[in-house]
Tab-separated table of C-alpha atoms in Angstrom:
chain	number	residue	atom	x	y	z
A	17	UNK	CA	167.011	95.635	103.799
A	18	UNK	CA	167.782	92.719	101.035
A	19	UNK	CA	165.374	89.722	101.133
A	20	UNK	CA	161.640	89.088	100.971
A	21	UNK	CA	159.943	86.225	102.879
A	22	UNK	CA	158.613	82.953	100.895
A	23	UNK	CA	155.250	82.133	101.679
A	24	UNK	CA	155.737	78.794	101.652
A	25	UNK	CA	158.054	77.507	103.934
A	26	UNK	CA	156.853	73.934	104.032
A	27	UNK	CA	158.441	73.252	100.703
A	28	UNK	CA	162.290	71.161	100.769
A	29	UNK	CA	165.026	73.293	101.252
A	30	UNK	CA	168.367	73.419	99.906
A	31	UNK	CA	170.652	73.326	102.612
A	32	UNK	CA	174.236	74.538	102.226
A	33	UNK	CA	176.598	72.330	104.036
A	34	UNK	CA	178.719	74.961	105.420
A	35	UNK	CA	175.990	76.685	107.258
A	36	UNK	CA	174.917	73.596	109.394
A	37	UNK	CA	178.615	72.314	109.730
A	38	UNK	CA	181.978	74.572	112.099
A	39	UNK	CA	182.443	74.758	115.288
A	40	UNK	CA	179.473	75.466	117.927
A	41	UNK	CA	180.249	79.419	117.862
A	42	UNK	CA	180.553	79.532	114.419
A	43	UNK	CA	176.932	77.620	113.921
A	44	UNK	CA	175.618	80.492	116.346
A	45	UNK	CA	176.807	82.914	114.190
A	46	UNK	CA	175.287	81.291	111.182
A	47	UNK	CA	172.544	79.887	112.268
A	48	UNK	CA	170.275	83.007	112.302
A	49	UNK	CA	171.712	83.515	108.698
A	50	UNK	CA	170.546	79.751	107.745
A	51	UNK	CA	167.052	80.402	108.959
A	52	UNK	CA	166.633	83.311	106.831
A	53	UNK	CA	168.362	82.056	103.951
A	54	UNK	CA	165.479	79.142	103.862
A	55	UNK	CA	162.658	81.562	104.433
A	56	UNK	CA	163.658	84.273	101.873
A	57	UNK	CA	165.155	82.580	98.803
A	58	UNK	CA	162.907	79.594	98.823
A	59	UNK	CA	161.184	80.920	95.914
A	60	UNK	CA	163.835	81.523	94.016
A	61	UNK	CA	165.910	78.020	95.200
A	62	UNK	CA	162.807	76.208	93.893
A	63	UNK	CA	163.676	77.846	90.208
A	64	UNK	CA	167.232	77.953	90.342
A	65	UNK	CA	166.526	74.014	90.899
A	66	UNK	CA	165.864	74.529	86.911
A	67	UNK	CA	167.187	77.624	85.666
A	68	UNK	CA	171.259	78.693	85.725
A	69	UNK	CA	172.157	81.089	88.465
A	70	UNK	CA	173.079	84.140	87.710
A	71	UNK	CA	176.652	85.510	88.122
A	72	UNK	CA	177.718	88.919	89.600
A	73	UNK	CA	181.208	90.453	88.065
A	74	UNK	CA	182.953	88.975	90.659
A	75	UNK	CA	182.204	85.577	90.567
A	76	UNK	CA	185.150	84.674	89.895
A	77	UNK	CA	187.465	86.207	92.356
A	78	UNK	CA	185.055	85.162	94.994
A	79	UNK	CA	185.624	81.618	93.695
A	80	UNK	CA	189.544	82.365	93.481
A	81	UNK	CA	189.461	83.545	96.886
A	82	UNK	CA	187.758	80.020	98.379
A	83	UNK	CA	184.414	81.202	99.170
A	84	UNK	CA	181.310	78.757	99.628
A	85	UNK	CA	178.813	79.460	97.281
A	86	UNK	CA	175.089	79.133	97.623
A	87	UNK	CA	171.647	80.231	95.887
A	88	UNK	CA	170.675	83.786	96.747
A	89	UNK	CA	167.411	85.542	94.857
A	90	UNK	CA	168.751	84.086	91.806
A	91	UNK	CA	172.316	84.534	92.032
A	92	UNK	CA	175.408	82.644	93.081
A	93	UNK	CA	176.919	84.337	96.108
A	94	UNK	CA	179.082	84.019	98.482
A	95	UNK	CA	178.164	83.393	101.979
A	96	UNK	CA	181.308	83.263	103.431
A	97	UNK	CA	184.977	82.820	102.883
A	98	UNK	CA	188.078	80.778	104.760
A	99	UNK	CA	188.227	83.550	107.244
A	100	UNK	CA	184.487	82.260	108.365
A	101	UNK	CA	181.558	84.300	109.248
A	102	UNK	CA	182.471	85.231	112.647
A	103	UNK	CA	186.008	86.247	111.862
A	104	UNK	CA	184.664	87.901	108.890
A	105	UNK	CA	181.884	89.962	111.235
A	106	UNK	CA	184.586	90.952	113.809
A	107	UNK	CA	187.582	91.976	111.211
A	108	UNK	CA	184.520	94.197	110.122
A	109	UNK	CA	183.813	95.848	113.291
A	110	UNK	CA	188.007	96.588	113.784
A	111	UNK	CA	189.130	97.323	110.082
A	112	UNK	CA	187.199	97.195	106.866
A	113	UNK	CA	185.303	94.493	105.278
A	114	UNK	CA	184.628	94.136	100.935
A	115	UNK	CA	181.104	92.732	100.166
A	116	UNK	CA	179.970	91.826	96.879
A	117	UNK	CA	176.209	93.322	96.702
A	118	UNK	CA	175.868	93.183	92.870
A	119	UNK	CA	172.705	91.313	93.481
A	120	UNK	CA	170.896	94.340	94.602
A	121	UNK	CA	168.655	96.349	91.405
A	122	UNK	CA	169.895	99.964	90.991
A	123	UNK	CA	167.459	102.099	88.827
A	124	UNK	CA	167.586	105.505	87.821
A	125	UNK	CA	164.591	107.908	87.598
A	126	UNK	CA	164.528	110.709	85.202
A	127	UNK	CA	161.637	113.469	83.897
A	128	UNK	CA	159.848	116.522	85.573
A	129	UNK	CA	158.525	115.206	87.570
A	130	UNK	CA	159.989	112.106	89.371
A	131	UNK	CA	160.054	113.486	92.555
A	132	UNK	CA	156.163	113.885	92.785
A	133	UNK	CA	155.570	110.788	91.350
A	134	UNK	CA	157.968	108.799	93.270
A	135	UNK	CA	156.544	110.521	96.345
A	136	UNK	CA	152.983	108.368	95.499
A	137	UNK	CA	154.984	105.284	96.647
A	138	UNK	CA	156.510	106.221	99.143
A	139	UNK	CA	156.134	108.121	102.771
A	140	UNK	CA	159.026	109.830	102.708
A	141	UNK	CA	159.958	113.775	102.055
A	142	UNK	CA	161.678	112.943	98.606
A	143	UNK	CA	161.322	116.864	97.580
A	144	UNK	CA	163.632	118.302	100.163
A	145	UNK	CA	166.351	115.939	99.316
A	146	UNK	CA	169.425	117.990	98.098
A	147	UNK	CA	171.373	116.968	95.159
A	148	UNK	CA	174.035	114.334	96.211
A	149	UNK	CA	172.308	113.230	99.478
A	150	UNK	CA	170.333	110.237	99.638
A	151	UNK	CA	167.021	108.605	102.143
A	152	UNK	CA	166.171	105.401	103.174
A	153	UNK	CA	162.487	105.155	102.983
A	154	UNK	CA	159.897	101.990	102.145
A	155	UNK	CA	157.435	100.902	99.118
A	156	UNK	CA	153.931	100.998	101.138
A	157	UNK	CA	150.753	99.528	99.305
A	158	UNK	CA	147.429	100.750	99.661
A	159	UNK	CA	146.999	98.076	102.929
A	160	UNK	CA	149.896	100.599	104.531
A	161	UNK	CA	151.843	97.560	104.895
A	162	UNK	CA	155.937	97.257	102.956
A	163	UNK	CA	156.530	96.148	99.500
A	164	UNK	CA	160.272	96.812	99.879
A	165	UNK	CA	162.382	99.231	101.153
A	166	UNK	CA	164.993	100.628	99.472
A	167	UNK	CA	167.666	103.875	99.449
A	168	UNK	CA	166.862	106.954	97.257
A	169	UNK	CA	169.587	109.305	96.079
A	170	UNK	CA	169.299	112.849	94.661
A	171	UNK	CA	171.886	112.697	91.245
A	172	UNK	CA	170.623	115.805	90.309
A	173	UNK	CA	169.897	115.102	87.269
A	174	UNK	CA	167.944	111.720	88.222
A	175	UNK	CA	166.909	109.977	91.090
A	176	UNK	CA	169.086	106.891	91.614
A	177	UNK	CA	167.499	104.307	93.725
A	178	UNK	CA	168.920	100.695	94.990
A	179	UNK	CA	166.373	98.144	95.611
A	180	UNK	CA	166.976	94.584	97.532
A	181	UNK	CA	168.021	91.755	94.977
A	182	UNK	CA	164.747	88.977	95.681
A	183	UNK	CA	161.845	92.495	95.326
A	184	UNK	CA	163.821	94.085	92.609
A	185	UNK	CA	161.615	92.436	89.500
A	186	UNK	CA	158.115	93.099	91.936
A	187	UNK	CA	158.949	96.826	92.923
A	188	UNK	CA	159.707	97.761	88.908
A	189	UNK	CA	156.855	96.462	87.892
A	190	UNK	CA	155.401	98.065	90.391
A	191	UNK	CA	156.840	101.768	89.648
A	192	UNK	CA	156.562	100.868	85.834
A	193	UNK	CA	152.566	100.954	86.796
A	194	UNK	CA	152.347	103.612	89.106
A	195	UNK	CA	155.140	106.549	87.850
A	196	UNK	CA	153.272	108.566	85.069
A	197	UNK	CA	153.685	111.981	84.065
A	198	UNK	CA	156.775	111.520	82.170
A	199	UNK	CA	158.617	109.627	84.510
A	200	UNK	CA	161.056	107.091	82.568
A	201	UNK	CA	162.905	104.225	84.438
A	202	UNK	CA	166.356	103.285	83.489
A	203	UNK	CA	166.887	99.725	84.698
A	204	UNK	CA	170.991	99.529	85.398
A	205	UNK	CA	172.384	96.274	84.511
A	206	UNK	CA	175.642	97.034	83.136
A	207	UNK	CA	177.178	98.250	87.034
A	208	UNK	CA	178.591	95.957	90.070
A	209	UNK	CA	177.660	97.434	93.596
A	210	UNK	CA	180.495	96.533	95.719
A	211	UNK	CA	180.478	98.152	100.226
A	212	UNK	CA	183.205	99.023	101.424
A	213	UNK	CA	182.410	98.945	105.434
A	214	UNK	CA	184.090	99.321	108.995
A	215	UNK	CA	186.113	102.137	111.108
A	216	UNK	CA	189.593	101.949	108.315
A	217	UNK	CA	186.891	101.784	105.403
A	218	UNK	CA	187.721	106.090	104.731
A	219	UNK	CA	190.980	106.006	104.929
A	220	UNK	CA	191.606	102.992	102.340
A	221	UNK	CA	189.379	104.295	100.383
A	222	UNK	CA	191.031	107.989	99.982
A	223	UNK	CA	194.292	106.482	99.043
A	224	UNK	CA	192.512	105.598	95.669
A	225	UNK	CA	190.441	108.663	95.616
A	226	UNK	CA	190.998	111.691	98.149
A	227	UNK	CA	187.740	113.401	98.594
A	228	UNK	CA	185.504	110.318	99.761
A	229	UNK	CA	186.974	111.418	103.193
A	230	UNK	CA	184.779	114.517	103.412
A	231	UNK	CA	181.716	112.765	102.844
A	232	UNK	CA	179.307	113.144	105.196
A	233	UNK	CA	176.862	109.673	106.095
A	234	UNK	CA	174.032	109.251	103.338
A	235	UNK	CA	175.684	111.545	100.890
A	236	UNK	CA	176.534	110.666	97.145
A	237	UNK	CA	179.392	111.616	94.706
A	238	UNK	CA	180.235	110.705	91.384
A	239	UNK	CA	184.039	109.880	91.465
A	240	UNK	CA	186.807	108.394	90.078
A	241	UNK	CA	188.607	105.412	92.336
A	242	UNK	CA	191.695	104.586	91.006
A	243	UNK	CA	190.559	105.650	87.449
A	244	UNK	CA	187.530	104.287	87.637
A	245	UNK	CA	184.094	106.074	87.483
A	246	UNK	CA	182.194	105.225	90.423
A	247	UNK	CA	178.811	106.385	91.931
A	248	UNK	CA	179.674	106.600	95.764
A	249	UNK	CA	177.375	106.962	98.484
A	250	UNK	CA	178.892	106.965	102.198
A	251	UNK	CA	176.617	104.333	103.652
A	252	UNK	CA	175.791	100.449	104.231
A	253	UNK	CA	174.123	97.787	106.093
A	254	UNK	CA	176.793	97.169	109.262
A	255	UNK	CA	176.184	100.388	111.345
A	256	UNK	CA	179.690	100.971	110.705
A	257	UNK	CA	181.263	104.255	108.239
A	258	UNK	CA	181.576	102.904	104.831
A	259	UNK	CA	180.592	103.316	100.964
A	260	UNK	CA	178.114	101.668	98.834
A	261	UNK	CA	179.998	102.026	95.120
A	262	UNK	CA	178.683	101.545	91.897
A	263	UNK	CA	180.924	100.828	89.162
A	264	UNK	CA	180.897	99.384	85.640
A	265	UNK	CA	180.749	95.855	85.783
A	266	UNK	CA	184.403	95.411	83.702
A	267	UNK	CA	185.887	97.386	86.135
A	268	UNK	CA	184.699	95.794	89.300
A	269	UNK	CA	187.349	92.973	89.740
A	270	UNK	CA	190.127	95.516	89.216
A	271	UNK	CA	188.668	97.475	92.004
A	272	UNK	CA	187.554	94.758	93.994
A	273	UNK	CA	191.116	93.622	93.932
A	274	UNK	CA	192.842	96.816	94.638
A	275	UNK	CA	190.833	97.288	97.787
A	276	UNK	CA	191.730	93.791	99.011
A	277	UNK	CA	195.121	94.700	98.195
A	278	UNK	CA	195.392	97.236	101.047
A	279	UNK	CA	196.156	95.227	104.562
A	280	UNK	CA	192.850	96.686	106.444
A	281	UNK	CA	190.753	94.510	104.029
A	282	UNK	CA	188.930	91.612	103.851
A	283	UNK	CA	186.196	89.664	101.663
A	284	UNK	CA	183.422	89.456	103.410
A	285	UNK	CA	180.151	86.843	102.581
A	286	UNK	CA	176.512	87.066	103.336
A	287	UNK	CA	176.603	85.406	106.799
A	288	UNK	CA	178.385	87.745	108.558
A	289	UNK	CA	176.520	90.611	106.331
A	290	UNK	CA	173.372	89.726	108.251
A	291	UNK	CA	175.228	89.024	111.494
A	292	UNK	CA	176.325	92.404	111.535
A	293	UNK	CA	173.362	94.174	109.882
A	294	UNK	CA	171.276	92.697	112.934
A	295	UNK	CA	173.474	93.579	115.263
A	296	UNK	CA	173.165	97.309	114.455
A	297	UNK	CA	169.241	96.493	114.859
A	298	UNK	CA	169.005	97.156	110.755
A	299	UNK	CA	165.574	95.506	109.751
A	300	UNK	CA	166.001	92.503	107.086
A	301	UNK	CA	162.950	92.958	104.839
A	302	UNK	CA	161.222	89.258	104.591
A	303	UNK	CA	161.875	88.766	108.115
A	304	UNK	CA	161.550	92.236	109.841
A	305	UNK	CA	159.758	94.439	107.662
A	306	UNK	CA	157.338	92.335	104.712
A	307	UNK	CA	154.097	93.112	103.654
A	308	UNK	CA	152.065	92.297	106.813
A	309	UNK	CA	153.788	95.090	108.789
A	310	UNK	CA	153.482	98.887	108.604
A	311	UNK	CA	156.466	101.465	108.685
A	312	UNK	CA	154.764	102.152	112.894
A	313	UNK	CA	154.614	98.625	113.695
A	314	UNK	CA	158.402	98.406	112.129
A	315	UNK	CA	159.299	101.155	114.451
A	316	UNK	CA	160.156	102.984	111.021
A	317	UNK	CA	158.134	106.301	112.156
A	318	UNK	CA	161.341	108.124	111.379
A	319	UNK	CA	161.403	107.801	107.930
A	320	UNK	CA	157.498	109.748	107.718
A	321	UNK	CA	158.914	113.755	107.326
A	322	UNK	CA	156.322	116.071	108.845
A	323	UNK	CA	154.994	117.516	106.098
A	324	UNK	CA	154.788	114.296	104.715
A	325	UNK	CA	152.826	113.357	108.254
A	326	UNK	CA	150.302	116.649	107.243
A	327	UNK	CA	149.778	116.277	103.315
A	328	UNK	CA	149.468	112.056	102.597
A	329	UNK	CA	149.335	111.456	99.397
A	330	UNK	CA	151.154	108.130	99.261
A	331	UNK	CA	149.946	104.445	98.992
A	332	UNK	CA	148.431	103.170	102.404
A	333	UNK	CA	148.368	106.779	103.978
A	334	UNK	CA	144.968	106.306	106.145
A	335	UNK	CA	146.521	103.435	107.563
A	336	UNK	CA	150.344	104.837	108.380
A	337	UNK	CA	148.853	108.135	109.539
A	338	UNK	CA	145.896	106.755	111.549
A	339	UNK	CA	148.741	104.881	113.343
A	340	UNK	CA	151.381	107.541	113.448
A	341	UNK	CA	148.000	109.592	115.615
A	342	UNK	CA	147.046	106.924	117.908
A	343	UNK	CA	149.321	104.144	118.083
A	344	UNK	CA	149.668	100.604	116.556
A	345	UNK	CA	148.909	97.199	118.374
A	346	UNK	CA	152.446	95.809	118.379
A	347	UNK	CA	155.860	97.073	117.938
A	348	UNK	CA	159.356	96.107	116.495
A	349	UNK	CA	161.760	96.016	119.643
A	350	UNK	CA	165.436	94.418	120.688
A	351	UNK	CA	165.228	91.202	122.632
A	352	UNK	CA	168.377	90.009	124.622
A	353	UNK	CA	167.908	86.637	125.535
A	354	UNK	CA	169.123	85.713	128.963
A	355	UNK	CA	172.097	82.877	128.812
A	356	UNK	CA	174.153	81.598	125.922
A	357	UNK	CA	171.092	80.082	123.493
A	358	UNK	CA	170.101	81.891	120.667
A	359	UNK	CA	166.809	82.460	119.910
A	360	UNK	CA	165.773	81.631	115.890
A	361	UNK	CA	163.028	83.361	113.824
A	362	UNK	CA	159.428	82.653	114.683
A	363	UNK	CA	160.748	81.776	118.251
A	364	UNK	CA	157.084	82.755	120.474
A	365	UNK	CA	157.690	85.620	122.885
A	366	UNK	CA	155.749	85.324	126.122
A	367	UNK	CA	154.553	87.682	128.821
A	368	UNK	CA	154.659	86.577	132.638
A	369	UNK	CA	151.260	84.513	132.906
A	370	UNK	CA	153.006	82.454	129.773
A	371	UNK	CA	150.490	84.085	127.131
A	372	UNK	CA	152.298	84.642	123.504
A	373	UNK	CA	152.628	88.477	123.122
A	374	UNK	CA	154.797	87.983	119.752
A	375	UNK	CA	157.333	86.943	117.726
A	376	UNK	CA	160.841	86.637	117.511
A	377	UNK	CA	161.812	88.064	113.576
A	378	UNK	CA	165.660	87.779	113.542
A	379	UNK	CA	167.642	85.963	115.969
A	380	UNK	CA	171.176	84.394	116.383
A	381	UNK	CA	174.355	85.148	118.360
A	382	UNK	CA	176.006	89.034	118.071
A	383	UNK	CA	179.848	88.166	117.893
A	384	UNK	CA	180.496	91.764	118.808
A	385	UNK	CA	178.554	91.444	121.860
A	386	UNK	CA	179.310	88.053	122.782
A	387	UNK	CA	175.590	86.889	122.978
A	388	UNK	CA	172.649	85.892	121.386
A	389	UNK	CA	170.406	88.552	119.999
A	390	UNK	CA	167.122	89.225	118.682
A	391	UNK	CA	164.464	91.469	117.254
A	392	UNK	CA	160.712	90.821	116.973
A	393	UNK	CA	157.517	92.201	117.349
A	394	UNK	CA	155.326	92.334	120.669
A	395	UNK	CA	151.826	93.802	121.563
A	396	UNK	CA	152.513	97.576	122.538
A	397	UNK	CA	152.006	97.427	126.126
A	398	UNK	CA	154.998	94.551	126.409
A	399	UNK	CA	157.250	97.338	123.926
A	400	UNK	CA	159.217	99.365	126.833
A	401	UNK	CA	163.103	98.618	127.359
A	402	UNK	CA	163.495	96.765	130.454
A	403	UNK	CA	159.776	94.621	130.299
A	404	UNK	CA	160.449	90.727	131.272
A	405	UNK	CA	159.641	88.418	128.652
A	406	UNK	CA	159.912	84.599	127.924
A	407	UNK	CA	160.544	83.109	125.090
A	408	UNK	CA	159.480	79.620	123.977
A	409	UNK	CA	162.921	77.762	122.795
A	410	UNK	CA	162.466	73.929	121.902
A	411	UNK	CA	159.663	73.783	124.289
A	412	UNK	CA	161.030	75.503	127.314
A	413	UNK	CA	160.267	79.131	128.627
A	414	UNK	CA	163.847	80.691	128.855
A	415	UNK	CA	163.848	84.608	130.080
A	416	UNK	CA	164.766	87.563	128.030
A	417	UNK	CA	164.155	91.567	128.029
A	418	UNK	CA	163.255	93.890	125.656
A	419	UNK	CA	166.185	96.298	125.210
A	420	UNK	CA	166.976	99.659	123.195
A	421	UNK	CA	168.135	98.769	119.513
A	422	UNK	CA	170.620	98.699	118.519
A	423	UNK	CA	173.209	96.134	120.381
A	424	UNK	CA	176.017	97.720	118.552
A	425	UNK	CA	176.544	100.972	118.769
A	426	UNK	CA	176.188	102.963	114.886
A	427	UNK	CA	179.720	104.623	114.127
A	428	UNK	CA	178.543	106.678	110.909
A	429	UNK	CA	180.253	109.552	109.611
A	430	UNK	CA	178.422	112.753	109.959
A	431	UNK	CA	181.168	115.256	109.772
């Protein structure tokens, strides 16, 4: 989930020098993060070219701590630190990683009747959501296609919803104009969001606060870490067990800095964020998902409950169910390039007789797996694991196969 595509990518581009500079394995690792750095914060790089960035809370200890800096939807983040992306990606997948995702809008919902309203904007089954559990599900509009997607949380006495950082403005306008009945939006400006992530991320965490460990995956708590009042959900963007926590943005450094205290832990920037996000075949909206794709074509069918499926009665409903009954024209699938070369975004993806069936979306090398890897849409018939494809890289037809997402397996937490 956290960026949305520019649709102009003919326009200069700001180029951080760290991403195009390191050693060849390190520019594999980056490189897919580079290409959809330009694509999805071109928009905002072209105003930040005139307007001050903004600043998360921990701007400061990421600067402290000798991260490089660049423009991200507006804000001044850190894409990696001197640990570099791939050591970064792979201390992830063996301990427990610390990202900064302040950048990302949280919102609360309160009235009556949220939950019916809500459910107008989105496909999925918000009504049988428990308190403290929480649903990733998708903005649709009325073409069926994404707006954004985004995670919804049950508070209990609100719905508490994180949106990605470059759609946040777009999809509260958006809900400001379509939530009636009551509904009142709360936008929250005054919290950090901070993931904790990887296989040691539970048990640093309960040294600071005990009962995180018996959280179950995509559940939500409100707890005090260390003193601190925190809104924790067990969840994140790695496939690994972790926490998504909200805190008040004067506390964050004093948390952030107790958590890096603990030897599992690391800072961790944006590259390897995406690195391992793709990995774990997690769709990056702007490249994977945007507003040209459907929840079917995404491969999202999952997130459409049945009686969801039965009733409608969301934005772009003809269109998702019509598809749900007899099929769409393309599919999101894995791609595992054969060889060492990684294959970028918009890389053509060929059938046998050299006709373009799709379209690489997000491509680079896995460090995890030890390979490039991709994900990308192809006409249905070319969409079952195992089909021989080609795809077009600087010119030449190199072979790949379509393969079961994702390329790491998920290690969540379900109890």
């Amino acid at each position: 989930m956290d960026v949305r595509l520019a649709e102009d990518v003919s326009r200069p581009v700001f180029k951080p020098a760290v991403i195009l500079s390191g050693s060849k394995t390190e520019g594999d690792v980056v490189g897919h993060w580079s290409a959809m750095f330009r694509n999805a914060c071109l928009e905002t790089l072209m105003a930040d070219h005139q307007t001050e960035l903004l600043k998360t809370a921990l701007y400061d200890l990421h600067v402290e701590l000798g991260a490089k800096m660049v423009p991200f939807a507006g804000y001044d983040m850190p894409v990696q630190y001197p640990l570099g992306v791939k050591g970064e990606h792979l201390h992830t997948r063996a301990k427990a990683g610390l990202f900064d995702v302040s950048h990302m809008g949280q919102v609360r919902l309160t009235g009556e009747h949220r939950v019916a309203e809500l459910e107008k904007l989105v496909p999925g089954d918000i009504a049988i959501l428990k308190p403290g559990r929480t649903r990733y599900s998708a903005f649709t509009n009325d073409d069926g296609t994404i707006l954004d997607d985004l995670m919804i949380t049950n508070a209990g006495d609100s719905l508490f919803l994180v949106i990605n950082a470059a759609c946040k403005d777009d999809d509260i306008v958006h809900m400001r104009a379509n939530l009636d009945n009551g509904v009142e939006l709360i936008e929250i400006d005054d919290r950090a969001l901070m993931a904790l992530q990887g296989p040691d991320a539970a048990r640093v965490l309960a040294r600071f606060a005990p009962s995180v460990a018996e959280m179950k995956f995509m559940s939500f708590a409100e707890i005090d870490i260390a003193g601190i009042a925190c809104f924790v959900t067990r969840s994140g963007y790695t496939g690994e067990d972790g926490y998504e926590i909200s805190v008040p943005n004067e506390r964050a450094e004093d948390l952030a800095r107790k958590l890096l205290a603990e030897d599992e832990v690391e800072a961790i920037g944006l590259g390897a964020r995406d690195s391992l996000r793709l990995e774990a075949g997690l769709c990056l909206y702007g490249n994977d998902i945007d507003t040209t794709t459907t929840p079917v074509e995404g491969d999202l069918n999952w997130i459409i409950n049945k009686r969801r499926r039965e009733e409608g009665g969301f934005k772009g409903a003809d269109v998702i169910l019509d598809q749900l009954a007899n099929g769409a024209d393309r599919k999101r699938v894995g791609i595992k390039p054969e060889g060492k070369a990684p294959a970028r975004e918009h890389t053509p993806v060929l059938n046998s007789d050299g006709e373009e069936i799709g379209e690489i979306t997000s491509g680079g090398f896995g460090p995890t797996v030890d390979g490039p890897i991709a994900m990308g849409y192809v006409a249905i018939e070319f969409a079952a694991p195992g089909t021989k494809v080609d795809l077009m890289v600087r010119g030449k037809a190199r072979p790949a196969e379509i393969v079961e997402l994702p390329f790491a397996a998920h290690r969540y937490y379900r109890g």
